[in-house]
């Protein structure tokens, strides 16, 4: 009898162990494609480097795509989906319409990967890898990208409008928005540092340069010449005046001078709780880089689809 109980107990332990191992196996891993598509990292890296050599601005576009993807129901490639008969997707949400770029580039990455590893690597993972690689190409830090995300089979413009932070947000609104994604004030400030590269449309900073007092007057006036109170909505200005295609800490130095282009940028240095972090990152780029990598890894792990959830889309723009 004792022997029978021992065998039963052993069986329970083995089954439970298998269950735990199976559950753990569905989590993201740096080596997820080690046996199924070991070339994926080199393929995406080579494509990213060749693209940014010709069009460095695309680095900011890829980073923004990944950010906007992760903030809407997790990092699942939903932002890449075109509208169809069952849903209106995220591409025409307020934060993305006539503004989000890089979709064709992700298509190119996917096509290259499909040649070597058909039906294996998700669009969400390709975007995560390309975001890291583009940051490095532009002079920023590198990090270990955890992989194993699967692609969403749906998207929601309504959710994109709800969850993607707006350039008009106050610090309080930004903190609440990031907290809802499990991200801290440190994450908020470090990830905002991505605005050290890229451009912004007149519509996103018009209110800041005409209505706010927390802005250098000469800076505001110079922008008003380019962005009038009415019209010229699609005029673009640099998020970082000095080094718009170099990933560095000048974004934070600009904030100290009250030269943040967006209201949501300057809110990070406005006599409030984020001031000390802005000062720290402005004084030491290595501290900014260190926190940025931690925060990017954390953000990239927001509610990924794994295991049997979602699918591996063959075409990033549509469900299989």
PDB file of C-alpha atoms in Angstrom:
ATOM      1  CA  UNK A   1       0.000   0.000   0.000  1.00  0.00           C
ATOM      2  CA  UNK A   2       2.804   2.394   0.962  1.00  0.00           C
ATOM      3  CA  UNK A   3       4.526   1.549  -2.319  1.00  0.00           C
ATOM      4  CA  UNK A   4       1.353   2.349  -4.272  1.00  0.00           C
ATOM      5  CA  UNK A   5       1.028   5.721  -2.526  1.00  0.00           C
ATOM      6  CA  UNK A   6       4.663   6.484  -3.294  1.00  0.00           C
ATOM      7  CA  UNK A   7       4.112   5.742  -6.988  1.00  0.00           C
ATOM      8  CA  UNK A   8       0.976   7.899  -7.027  1.00  0.00           C
ATOM      9  CA  UNK A   9       2.842  10.759  -5.331  1.00  0.00           C
ATOM     10  CA  UNK A  10       5.674  10.465  -7.846  1.00  0.00           C
ATOM     11  CA  UNK A  11       3.180  10.560 -10.708  1.00  0.00           C
ATOM     12  CA  UNK A  12       1.553  13.704  -9.294  1.00  0.00           C
ATOM     13  CA  UNK A  13       4.947  15.398  -8.953  1.00  0.00           C
ATOM     14  CA  UNK A  14       5.885  14.487 -12.536  1.00  0.00           C
ATOM     15  CA  UNK A  15       2.590  15.758 -13.936  1.00  0.00           C
ATOM     16  CA  UNK A  16       2.790  18.967 -11.925  1.00  0.00           C
ATOM     17  CA  UNK A  17       6.386  19.451 -12.995  1.00  0.00           C
ATOM     18  CA  UNK A  18       5.434  19.010 -16.636  1.00  0.00           C
ATOM     19  CA  UNK A  19       2.625  21.513 -16.206  1.00  0.00           C
ATOM     20  CA  UNK A  20       4.942  24.087 -14.659  1.00  0.00           C
ATOM     21  CA  UNK A  21       7.557  23.490 -17.327  1.00  0.00           C
ATOM     22  CA  UNK A  22       4.935  23.862 -20.055  1.00  0.00           C
ATOM     23  CA  UNK A  23       3.681  27.079 -18.512  1.00  0.00           C
ATOM     24  CA  UNK A  24       7.216  28.414 -18.200  1.00  0.00           C
ATOM     25  CA  UNK A  25       7.942  27.429 -21.771  1.00  0.00           C
ATOM     26  CA  UNK A  26       5.232  29.797 -23.009  1.00  0.00           C
ATOM     27  CA  UNK A  27       7.100  32.784 -21.597  1.00  0.00           C
ATOM     28  CA  UNK A  28       9.371  34.965 -23.690  1.00  0.00           C
ATOM     29  CA  UNK A  29      12.985  33.881 -24.059  1.00  0.00           C
ATOM     30  CA  UNK A  30      16.153  35.271 -25.619  1.00  0.00           C
ATOM     31  CA  UNK A  31      16.758  31.897 -27.295  1.00  0.00           C
ATOM     32  CA  UNK A  32      13.223  31.263 -28.500  1.00  0.00           C
ATOM     33  CA  UNK A  33      14.225  30.787 -32.166  1.00  0.00           C
ATOM     34  CA  UNK A  34      17.539  29.077 -31.472  1.00  0.00           C
ATOM     35  CA  UNK A  35      16.455  25.843 -33.159  1.00  0.00           C
ATOM     36  CA  UNK A  36      13.597  27.012 -35.399  1.00  0.00           C
ATOM     37  CA  UNK A  37      15.110  30.174 -36.948  1.00  0.00           C
ATOM     38  CA  UNK A  38      18.599  30.966 -35.630  1.00  0.00           C
ATOM     39  CA  UNK A  39      19.208  33.401 -38.510  1.00  0.00           C
ATOM     40  CA  UNK A  40      16.387  35.787 -37.584  1.00  0.00           C
ATOM     41  CA  UNK A  41      18.559  38.169 -35.547  1.00  0.00           C
ATOM     42  CA  UNK A  42      21.196  38.523 -38.248  1.00  0.00           C
ATOM     43  CA  UNK A  43      18.572  38.932 -40.994  1.00  0.00           C
ATOM     44  CA  UNK A  44      16.747  41.750 -39.207  1.00  0.00           C
ATOM     45  CA  UNK A  45      20.000  43.413 -38.121  1.00  0.00           C
ATOM     46  CA  UNK A  46      21.406  43.503 -41.659  1.00  0.00           C
ATOM     47  CA  UNK A  47      18.144  44.855 -43.069  1.00  0.00           C
ATOM     48  CA  UNK A  48      17.887  47.497 -40.344  1.00  0.00           C
ATOM     49  CA  UNK A  49      21.449  48.690 -40.842  1.00  0.00           C
ATOM     50  CA  UNK A  50      21.102  48.982 -44.619  1.00  0.00           C
ATOM     51  CA  UNK A  51      17.782  50.839 -44.319  1.00  0.00           C
ATOM     52  CA  UNK A  52      18.884  53.339 -41.685  1.00  0.00           C
ATOM     53  CA  UNK A  53      22.043  54.087 -43.620  1.00  0.00           C
ATOM     54  CA  UNK A  54      19.795  55.571 -46.304  1.00  0.00           C
ATOM     55  CA  UNK A  55      16.879  56.705 -44.130  1.00  0.00           C
ATOM     56  CA  UNK A  56      18.002  57.291 -40.513  1.00  0.00           C
ATOM     57  CA  UNK A  57      14.627  58.786 -39.589  1.00  0.00           C
ATOM     58  CA  UNK A  58      13.102  55.307 -39.848  1.00  0.00           C
ATOM     59  CA  UNK A  59      14.786  54.396 -36.577  1.00  0.00           C
ATOM     60  CA  UNK A  60      12.434  56.707 -34.712  1.00  0.00           C
ATOM     61  CA  UNK A  61       9.496  55.374 -36.733  1.00  0.00           C
ATOM     62  CA  UNK A  62      10.211  51.758 -35.759  1.00  0.00           C
ATOM     63  CA  UNK A  63      10.653  52.630 -32.095  1.00  0.00           C
ATOM     64  CA  UNK A  64       7.351  54.509 -32.120  1.00  0.00           C
ATOM     65  CA  UNK A  65       5.545  51.621 -33.836  1.00  0.00           C
ATOM     66  CA  UNK A  66       6.753  49.217 -31.153  1.00  0.00           C
ATOM     67  CA  UNK A  67       5.740  51.601 -28.374  1.00  0.00           C
ATOM     68  CA  UNK A  68       2.263  52.188 -29.831  1.00  0.00           C
ATOM     69  CA  UNK A  69       1.842  48.457 -30.406  1.00  0.00           C
ATOM     70  CA  UNK A  70       2.710  47.498 -26.843  1.00  0.00           C
ATOM     71  CA  UNK A  71       0.448  50.122 -25.245  1.00  0.00           C
ATOM     72  CA  UNK A  72      -2.654  48.727 -26.973  1.00  0.00           C
ATOM     73  CA  UNK A  73      -3.468  45.343 -25.465  1.00  0.00           C
ATOM     74  CA  UNK A  74       0.163  44.241 -25.360  1.00  0.00           C
ATOM     75  CA  UNK A  75       3.035  43.698 -27.799  1.00  0.00           C
ATOM     76  CA  UNK A  76       1.152  41.610 -30.345  1.00  0.00           C
ATOM     77  CA  UNK A  77       1.680  43.282 -33.719  1.00  0.00           C
ATOM     78  CA  UNK A  78      -1.908  44.562 -33.763  1.00  0.00           C
ATOM     79  CA  UNK A  79      -0.802  47.996 -34.980  1.00  0.00           C
ATOM     80  CA  UNK A  80       0.391  46.382 -38.221  1.00  0.00           C
ATOM     81  CA  UNK A  81      -3.052  45.085 -39.195  1.00  0.00           C
ATOM     82  CA  UNK A  82      -5.061  46.815 -41.914  1.00  0.00           C
ATOM     83  CA  UNK A  83      -8.794  47.375 -41.411  1.00  0.00           C
ATOM     84  CA  UNK A  84     -11.052  44.549 -42.556  1.00  0.00           C
ATOM     85  CA  UNK A  85     -14.718  43.578 -42.476  1.00  0.00           C
ATOM     86  CA  UNK A  86     -14.592  42.581 -38.796  1.00  0.00           C
ATOM     87  CA  UNK A  87     -12.707  45.464 -37.187  1.00  0.00           C
ATOM     88  CA  UNK A  88     -11.361  48.992 -37.624  1.00  0.00           C
ATOM     89  CA  UNK A  89      -7.688  48.754 -36.762  1.00  0.00           C
ATOM     90  CA  UNK A  90      -5.197  51.027 -35.034  1.00  0.00           C
ATOM     91  CA  UNK A  91      -3.623  52.725 -38.041  1.00  0.00           C
ATOM     92  CA  UNK A  92      -6.282  55.445 -38.155  1.00  0.00           C
ATOM     93  CA  UNK A  93      -6.319  56.097 -34.397  1.00  0.00           C
ATOM     94  CA  UNK A  94      -5.599  59.702 -33.408  1.00  0.00           C
ATOM     95  CA  UNK A  95      -1.993  58.956 -32.441  1.00  0.00           C
ATOM     96  CA  UNK A  96      -1.269  56.999 -35.629  1.00  0.00           C
ATOM     97  CA  UNK A  97      -3.315  58.493 -38.468  1.00  0.00           C
ATOM     98  CA  UNK A  98      -1.081  60.229 -41.039  1.00  0.00           C
ATOM     99  CA  UNK A  99       1.703  59.904 -38.502  1.00  0.00           C
ATOM    100  CA  UNK A 100       2.766  56.303 -37.815  1.00  0.00           C
ATOM    101  CA  UNK A 101       5.395  55.158 -40.320  1.00  0.00           C
ATOM    102  CA  UNK A 102       7.472  52.075 -41.024  1.00  0.00           C
ATOM    103  CA  UNK A 103       4.794  49.585 -42.034  1.00  0.00           C
ATOM    104  CA  UNK A 104       6.435  48.897 -45.395  1.00  0.00           C
ATOM    105  CA  UNK A 105       9.757  48.378 -43.659  1.00  0.00           C
ATOM    106  CA  UNK A 106       8.273  45.745 -41.335  1.00  0.00           C
ATOM    107  CA  UNK A 107       6.795  44.099 -44.439  1.00  0.00           C
ATOM    108  CA  UNK A 108      10.307  43.961 -45.931  1.00  0.00           C
ATOM    109  CA  UNK A 109      11.766  42.458 -42.764  1.00  0.00           C
ATOM    110  CA  UNK A 110       9.023  39.858 -42.667  1.00  0.00           C
ATOM    111  CA  UNK A 111       9.529  38.925 -46.325  1.00  0.00           C
ATOM    112  CA  UNK A 112      13.255  38.386 -45.756  1.00  0.00           C
ATOM    113  CA  UNK A 113      12.654  36.233 -42.679  1.00  0.00           C
ATOM    114  CA  UNK A 114       9.947  34.218 -44.465  1.00  0.00           C
ATOM    115  CA  UNK A 115      12.444  33.235 -47.174  1.00  0.00           C
ATOM    116  CA  UNK A 116      14.578  31.472 -44.585  1.00  0.00           C
ATOM    117  CA  UNK A 117      12.063  30.495 -41.895  1.00  0.00           C
ATOM    118  CA  UNK A 118       8.529  30.392 -43.363  1.00  0.00           C
ATOM    119  CA  UNK A 119       5.710  30.634 -40.846  1.00  0.00           C
ATOM    120  CA  UNK A 120       7.984  30.683 -37.799  1.00  0.00           C
ATOM    121  CA  UNK A 121       8.727  34.234 -36.634  1.00  0.00           C
ATOM    122  CA  UNK A 122       5.933  36.586 -35.608  1.00  0.00           C
ATOM    123  CA  UNK A 123       5.556  40.131 -36.873  1.00  0.00           C
ATOM    124  CA  UNK A 124       5.496  41.306 -33.239  1.00  0.00           C
ATOM    125  CA  UNK A 125       8.924  39.752 -32.624  1.00  0.00           C
ATOM    126  CA  UNK A 126      10.365  41.178 -35.840  1.00  0.00           C
ATOM    127  CA  UNK A 127       9.240  44.654 -34.779  1.00  0.00           C
ATOM    128  CA  UNK A 128      10.794  44.190 -31.319  1.00  0.00           C
ATOM    129  CA  UNK A 129      14.130  43.097 -32.821  1.00  0.00           C
ATOM    130  CA  UNK A 130      14.183  45.904 -35.398  1.00  0.00           C
ATOM    131  CA  UNK A 131      13.445  48.469 -32.681  1.00  0.00           C
ATOM    132  CA  UNK A 132      16.494  47.372 -30.686  1.00  0.00           C
ATOM    133  CA  UNK A 133      18.717  47.250 -33.784  1.00  0.00           C
ATOM    134  CA  UNK A 134      17.653  50.688 -35.022  1.00  0.00           C
ATOM    135  CA  UNK A 135      18.356  52.205 -31.601  1.00  0.00           C
ATOM    136  CA  UNK A 136      21.877  50.774 -31.707  1.00  0.00           C
ATOM    137  CA  UNK A 137      22.502  51.978 -35.270  1.00  0.00           C
ATOM    138  CA  UNK A 138      21.622  55.542 -34.221  1.00  0.00           C
ATOM    139  CA  UNK A 139      24.078  55.457 -31.326  1.00  0.00           C
ATOM    140  CA  UNK A 140      21.881  54.181 -28.523  1.00  0.00           C
ATOM    141  CA  UNK A 141      22.234  51.218 -26.164  1.00  0.00           C
ATOM    142  CA  UNK A 142      21.620  47.557 -26.939  1.00  0.00           C
ATOM    143  CA  UNK A 143      19.592  45.065 -24.939  1.00  0.00           C
ATOM    144  CA  UNK A 144      18.677  41.394 -25.032  1.00  0.00           C
ATOM    145  CA  UNK A 145      15.332  41.119 -26.791  1.00  0.00           C
ATOM    146  CA  UNK A 146      13.125  38.403 -25.361  1.00  0.00           C
ATOM    147  CA  UNK A 147      11.199  36.582 -28.076  1.00  0.00           C
ATOM    148  CA  UNK A 148       8.271  34.239 -28.490  1.00  0.00           C
ATOM    149  CA  UNK A 149       5.438  36.714 -29.047  1.00  0.00           C
ATOM    150  CA  UNK A 150       2.614  35.633 -31.302  1.00  0.00           C
ATOM    151  CA  UNK A 151       0.542  37.937 -33.468  1.00  0.00           C
ATOM    152  CA  UNK A 152      -2.918  39.221 -32.657  1.00  0.00           C
ATOM    153  CA  UNK A 153      -5.818  38.263 -34.912  1.00  0.00           C
ATOM    154  CA  UNK A 154      -7.648  41.521 -34.188  1.00  0.00           C
ATOM    155  CA  UNK A 155      -7.030  45.224 -33.604  1.00  0.00           C
ATOM    156  CA  UNK A 156      -9.015  48.123 -32.163  1.00  0.00           C
ATOM    157  CA  UNK A 157      -8.949  51.798 -33.074  1.00  0.00           C
ATOM    158  CA  UNK A 158     -11.025  52.534 -29.984  1.00  0.00           C
ATOM    159  CA  UNK A 159      -8.433  50.903 -27.714  1.00  0.00           C
ATOM    160  CA  UNK A 160      -5.605  52.746 -29.467  1.00  0.00           C
ATOM    161  CA  UNK A 161      -7.398  56.043 -28.852  1.00  0.00           C
ATOM    162  CA  UNK A 162      -7.848  55.051 -25.219  1.00  0.00           C
ATOM    163  CA  UNK A 163      -4.400  53.740 -24.291  1.00  0.00           C
ATOM    164  CA  UNK A 164      -1.764  55.593 -26.349  1.00  0.00           C
ATOM    165  CA  UNK A 165      -0.661  58.688 -24.377  1.00  0.00           C
ATOM    166  CA  UNK A 166      -1.357  62.036 -26.019  1.00  0.00           C
ATOM    167  CA  UNK A 167       1.146  64.905 -26.499  1.00  0.00           C
ATOM    168  CA  UNK A 168      -1.214  67.137 -24.506  1.00  0.00           C
ATOM    169  CA  UNK A 169      -1.004  64.985 -21.359  1.00  0.00           C
ATOM    170  CA  UNK A 170       0.040  66.458 -18.014  1.00  0.00           C
ATOM    171  CA  UNK A 171       2.536  64.584 -15.856  1.00  0.00           C
ATOM    172  CA  UNK A 172      -0.315  63.246 -13.734  1.00  0.00           C
ATOM    173  CA  UNK A 173      -2.070  61.868 -16.825  1.00  0.00           C
ATOM    174  CA  UNK A 174       1.180  60.367 -18.127  1.00  0.00           C
ATOM    175  CA  UNK A 175       1.873  58.645 -14.813  1.00  0.00           C
ATOM    176  CA  UNK A 176      -1.628  57.149 -14.754  1.00  0.00           C
ATOM    177  CA  UNK A 177      -1.329  56.036 -18.362  1.00  0.00           C
ATOM    178  CA  UNK A 178       2.016  54.300 -17.813  1.00  0.00           C
ATOM    179  CA  UNK A 179       0.923  52.842 -14.474  1.00  0.00           C
ATOM    180  CA  UNK A 180      -1.981  51.144 -16.269  1.00  0.00           C
ATOM    181  CA  UNK A 181       0.642  49.312 -18.334  1.00  0.00           C
ATOM    182  CA  UNK A 182       2.637  48.314 -15.251  1.00  0.00           C
ATOM    183  CA  UNK A 183       5.301  50.963 -15.881  1.00  0.00           C
ATOM    184  CA  UNK A 184       6.801  53.249 -13.233  1.00  0.00           C
ATOM    185  CA  UNK A 185       7.809  56.919 -13.209  1.00  0.00           C
ATOM    186  CA  UNK A 186      11.371  55.811 -13.999  1.00  0.00           C
ATOM    187  CA  UNK A 187      10.076  53.915 -17.014  1.00  0.00           C
ATOM    188  CA  UNK A 188       8.011  56.921 -18.113  1.00  0.00           C
ATOM    189  CA  UNK A 189      10.955  59.313 -18.046  1.00  0.00           C
ATOM    190  CA  UNK A 190      13.445  56.904 -19.606  1.00  0.00           C
ATOM    191  CA  UNK A 191      11.109  55.804 -22.400  1.00  0.00           C
ATOM    192  CA  UNK A 192      10.232  59.443 -23.137  1.00  0.00           C
ATOM    193  CA  UNK A 193      13.941  59.826 -23.863  1.00  0.00           C
ATOM    194  CA  UNK A 194      13.224  58.061 -27.160  1.00  0.00           C
ATOM    195  CA  UNK A 195      12.184  61.543 -28.304  1.00  0.00           C
ATOM    196  CA  UNK A 196      15.875  62.245 -28.680  1.00  0.00           C
ATOM    197  CA  UNK A 197      15.259  61.075 -32.266  1.00  0.00           C
ATOM    198  CA  UNK A 198      12.486  61.750 -34.749  1.00  0.00           C
ATOM    199  CA  UNK A 199      10.074  64.496 -35.748  1.00  0.00           C
ATOM    200  CA  UNK A 200       6.632  65.690 -34.657  1.00  0.00           C
ATOM    201  CA  UNK A 201       3.792  67.293 -36.598  1.00  0.00           C
ATOM    202  CA  UNK A 202       2.575  70.824 -35.965  1.00  0.00           C
ATOM    203  CA  UNK A 203      -0.751  69.493 -34.658  1.00  0.00           C
ATOM    204  CA  UNK A 204       1.031  67.761 -31.767  1.00  0.00           C
ATOM    205  CA  UNK A 205       2.890  70.807 -30.426  1.00  0.00           C
ATOM    206  CA  UNK A 206       0.709  73.788 -31.489  1.00  0.00           C
ATOM    207  CA  UNK A 207      -1.061  74.076 -28.129  1.00  0.00           C
ATOM    208  CA  UNK A 208       2.253  73.969 -26.271  1.00  0.00           C
ATOM    209  CA  UNK A 209       3.924  76.779 -28.220  1.00  0.00           C
ATOM    210  CA  UNK A 210       0.900  79.111 -28.108  1.00  0.00           C
ATOM    211  CA  UNK A 211      -0.796  78.390 -24.781  1.00  0.00           C
ATOM    212  CA  UNK A 212       1.785  77.162 -22.265  1.00  0.00           C
ATOM    213  CA  UNK A 213       4.062  79.224 -20.027  1.00  0.00           C
ATOM    214  CA  UNK A 214       6.500  76.401 -19.277  1.00  0.00           C
ATOM    215  CA  UNK A 215       8.449  76.973 -22.494  1.00  0.00           C
ATOM    216  CA  UNK A 216      11.379  79.170 -23.472  1.00  0.00           C
ATOM    217  CA  UNK A 217       9.805  82.269 -25.137  1.00  0.00           C
ATOM    218  CA  UNK A 218      12.339  82.504 -27.958  1.00  0.00           C
ATOM    219  CA  UNK A 219      11.968  78.792 -28.624  1.00  0.00           C
ATOM    220  CA  UNK A 220       8.190  79.137 -28.782  1.00  0.00           C
ATOM    221  CA  UNK A 221       8.433  82.131 -31.101  1.00  0.00           C
ATOM    222  CA  UNK A 222      10.776  80.320 -33.504  1.00  0.00           C
ATOM    223  CA  UNK A 223       8.304  77.449 -33.710  1.00  0.00           C
ATOM    224  CA  UNK A 224       5.345  79.767 -34.235  1.00  0.00           C
ATOM    225  CA  UNK A 225       6.957  80.995 -37.454  1.00  0.00           C
ATOM    226  CA  UNK A 226       6.794  77.424 -38.782  1.00  0.00           C
ATOM    227  CA  UNK A 227       3.560  76.307 -37.143  1.00  0.00           C
ATOM    228  CA  UNK A 228       0.802  78.979 -37.346  1.00  0.00           C
ATOM    229  CA  UNK A 229      -2.331  78.905 -35.211  1.00  0.00           C
ATOM    230  CA  UNK A 230      -4.241  77.571 -38.188  1.00  0.00           C
ATOM    231  CA  UNK A 231      -3.090  75.513 -41.147  1.00  0.00           C
ATOM    232  CA  UNK A 232       0.164  73.764 -41.994  1.00  0.00           C
ATOM    233  CA  UNK A 233      -0.817  70.877 -39.708  1.00  0.00           C
ATOM    234  CA  UNK A 234       1.687  68.521 -41.294  1.00  0.00           C
ATOM    235  CA  UNK A 235       4.741  70.743 -40.901  1.00  0.00           C
ATOM    236  CA  UNK A 236       7.347  68.697 -39.007  1.00  0.00           C
ATOM    237  CA  UNK A 237       9.896  69.875 -36.447  1.00  0.00           C
ATOM    238  CA  UNK A 238      12.653  67.994 -34.649  1.00  0.00           C
ATOM    239  CA  UNK A 239      11.853  66.517 -31.248  1.00  0.00           C
ATOM    240  CA  UNK A 240      15.510  67.105 -30.394  1.00  0.00           C
ATOM    241  CA  UNK A 241      16.746  70.312 -32.007  1.00  0.00           C
ATOM    242  CA  UNK A 242      20.428  69.451 -31.836  1.00  0.00           C
ATOM    243  CA  UNK A 243      20.841  65.790 -32.775  1.00  0.00           C
ATOM    244  CA  UNK A 244      17.573  64.476 -34.281  1.00  0.00           C
ATOM    245  CA  UNK A 245      19.090  61.327 -35.799  1.00  0.00           C
ATOM    246  CA  UNK A 246      21.467  60.469 -32.948  1.00  0.00           C
ATOM    247  CA  UNK A 247      20.269  58.558 -29.915  1.00  0.00           C
ATOM    248  CA  UNK A 248      21.752  60.505 -26.998  1.00  0.00           C
ATOM    249  CA  UNK A 249      20.670  62.445 -23.904  1.00  0.00           C
ATOM    250  CA  UNK A 250      20.186  65.872 -25.519  1.00  0.00           C
ATOM    251  CA  UNK A 251      16.434  65.429 -25.147  1.00  0.00           C
ATOM    252  CA  UNK A 252      16.827  65.801 -21.385  1.00  0.00           C
ATOM    253  CA  UNK A 253      19.250  68.701 -21.737  1.00  0.00           C
ATOM    254  CA  UNK A 254      16.632  70.465 -23.850  1.00  0.00           C
ATOM    255  CA  UNK A 255      14.031  70.001 -21.118  1.00  0.00           C
ATOM    256  CA  UNK A 256      16.297  71.746 -18.608  1.00  0.00           C
ATOM    257  CA  UNK A 257      16.247  74.760 -20.947  1.00  0.00           C
ATOM    258  CA  UNK A 258      12.465  74.543 -21.347  1.00  0.00           C
ATOM    259  CA  UNK A 259      12.852  73.521 -24.963  1.00  0.00           C
ATOM    260  CA  UNK A 260      10.720  70.390 -25.003  1.00  0.00           C
ATOM    261  CA  UNK A 261       8.746  70.312 -28.241  1.00  0.00           C
ATOM    262  CA  UNK A 262       5.637  68.610 -26.863  1.00  0.00           C
ATOM    263  CA  UNK A 263       3.702  69.592 -23.758  1.00  0.00           C
ATOM    264  CA  UNK A 264       4.056  65.976 -22.564  1.00  0.00           C
ATOM    265  CA  UNK A 265       7.838  66.315 -22.950  1.00  0.00           C
ATOM    266  CA  UNK A 266       8.196  69.505 -20.945  1.00  0.00           C
ATOM    267  CA  UNK A 267       5.830  68.177 -18.275  1.00  0.00           C
ATOM    268  CA  UNK A 268       8.673  65.885 -17.220  1.00  0.00           C
ATOM    269  CA  UNK A 269      10.595  68.965 -16.072  1.00  0.00           C
ATOM    270  CA  UNK A 270       8.014  71.287 -14.580  1.00  0.00           C
ATOM    271  CA  UNK A 271       8.740  71.542 -10.850  1.00  0.00           C
ATOM    272  CA  UNK A 272       7.260  68.112 -10.231  1.00  0.00           C
ATOM    273  CA  UNK A 273       8.243  64.569  -9.270  1.00  0.00           C
ATOM    274  CA  UNK A 274      10.108  63.744 -12.490  1.00  0.00           C
ATOM    275  CA  UNK A 275      12.552  66.668 -12.293  1.00  0.00           C
ATOM    276  CA  UNK A 276      15.312  64.759 -10.497  1.00  0.00           C
ATOM    277  CA  UNK A 277      15.284  61.971 -13.094  1.00  0.00           C
ATOM    278  CA  UNK A 278      15.480  64.465 -15.960  1.00  0.00           C
ATOM    279  CA  UNK A 279      18.464  66.145 -14.287  1.00  0.00           C
ATOM    280  CA  UNK A 280      20.169  62.789 -13.747  1.00  0.00           C
ATOM    281  CA  UNK A 281      19.780  61.656 -17.350  1.00  0.00           C
ATOM    282  CA  UNK A 282      20.768  65.080 -18.691  1.00  0.00           C
ATOM    283  CA  UNK A 283      23.984  64.941 -16.679  1.00  0.00           C
ATOM    284  CA  UNK A 284      24.940  61.348 -17.472  1.00  0.00           C
ATOM    285  CA  UNK A 285      23.976  59.584 -20.699  1.00  0.00           C
ATOM    286  CA  UNK A 286      25.162  56.221 -19.350  1.00  0.00           C
ATOM    287  CA  UNK A 287      22.553  56.366 -16.584  1.00  0.00           C
ATOM    288  CA  UNK A 288      19.892  57.191 -19.157  1.00  0.00           C
ATOM    289  CA  UNK A 289      20.997  54.332 -21.419  1.00  0.00           C
ATOM    290  CA  UNK A 290      21.023  51.874 -18.520  1.00  0.00           C
ATOM    291  CA  UNK A 291      17.479  52.727 -17.456  1.00  0.00           C
ATOM    292  CA  UNK A 292      16.250  52.929 -21.048  1.00  0.00           C
ATOM    293  CA  UNK A 293      17.293  49.324 -21.712  1.00  0.00           C
ATOM    294  CA  UNK A 294      15.586  48.130 -18.521  1.00  0.00           C
ATOM    295  CA  UNK A 295      12.426  50.022 -19.390  1.00  0.00           C
ATOM    296  CA  UNK A 296      12.402  48.810 -23.002  1.00  0.00           C
ATOM    297  CA  UNK A 297      12.648  45.195 -21.873  1.00  0.00           C
ATOM    298  CA  UNK A 298       9.845  45.804 -19.391  1.00  0.00           C
ATOM    299  CA  UNK A 299       7.654  47.524 -21.986  1.00  0.00           C
ATOM    300  CA  UNK A 300       8.333  44.827 -24.591  1.00  0.00           C
ATOM    301  CA  UNK A 301       6.987  42.242 -22.149  1.00  0.00           C
ATOM    302  CA  UNK A 302       3.551  43.849 -21.766  1.00  0.00           C
ATOM    303  CA  UNK A 303       0.879  41.151 -22.161  1.00  0.00           C
ATOM    304  CA  UNK A 304       2.459  39.198 -25.048  1.00  0.00           C
ATOM    305  CA  UNK A 305       0.466  36.480 -26.762  1.00  0.00           C
ATOM    306  CA  UNK A 306       2.259  33.156 -26.271  1.00  0.00           C
ATOM    307  CA  UNK A 307       1.642  29.435 -26.500  1.00  0.00           C
ATOM    308  CA  UNK A 308      -1.474  28.756 -28.559  1.00  0.00           C
ATOM    309  CA  UNK A 309      -2.797  32.319 -28.410  1.00  0.00           C
ATOM    310  CA  UNK A 310      -2.875  34.377 -31.582  1.00  0.00           C
ATOM    311  CA  UNK A 311      -0.960  33.154 -34.629  1.00  0.00           C
ATOM    312  CA  UNK A 312       2.200  33.633 -36.670  1.00  0.00           C
ATOM    313  CA  UNK A 313       0.957  35.938 -39.422  1.00  0.00           C
ATOM    314  CA  UNK A 314       2.429  35.301 -42.860  1.00  0.00           C
ATOM    315  CA  UNK A 315       1.479  38.817 -43.956  1.00  0.00           C
ATOM    316  CA  UNK A 316       1.837  41.364 -41.145  1.00  0.00           C
ATOM    317  CA  UNK A 317      -1.072  43.393 -42.519  1.00  0.00           C
ATOM    318  CA  UNK A 318      -3.726  40.689 -42.351  1.00  0.00           C
ATOM    319  CA  UNK A 319      -4.798  37.629 -40.419  1.00  0.00           C
ATOM    320  CA  UNK A 320      -3.924  34.292 -42.010  1.00  0.00           C
TER     321      UNK A 320
END
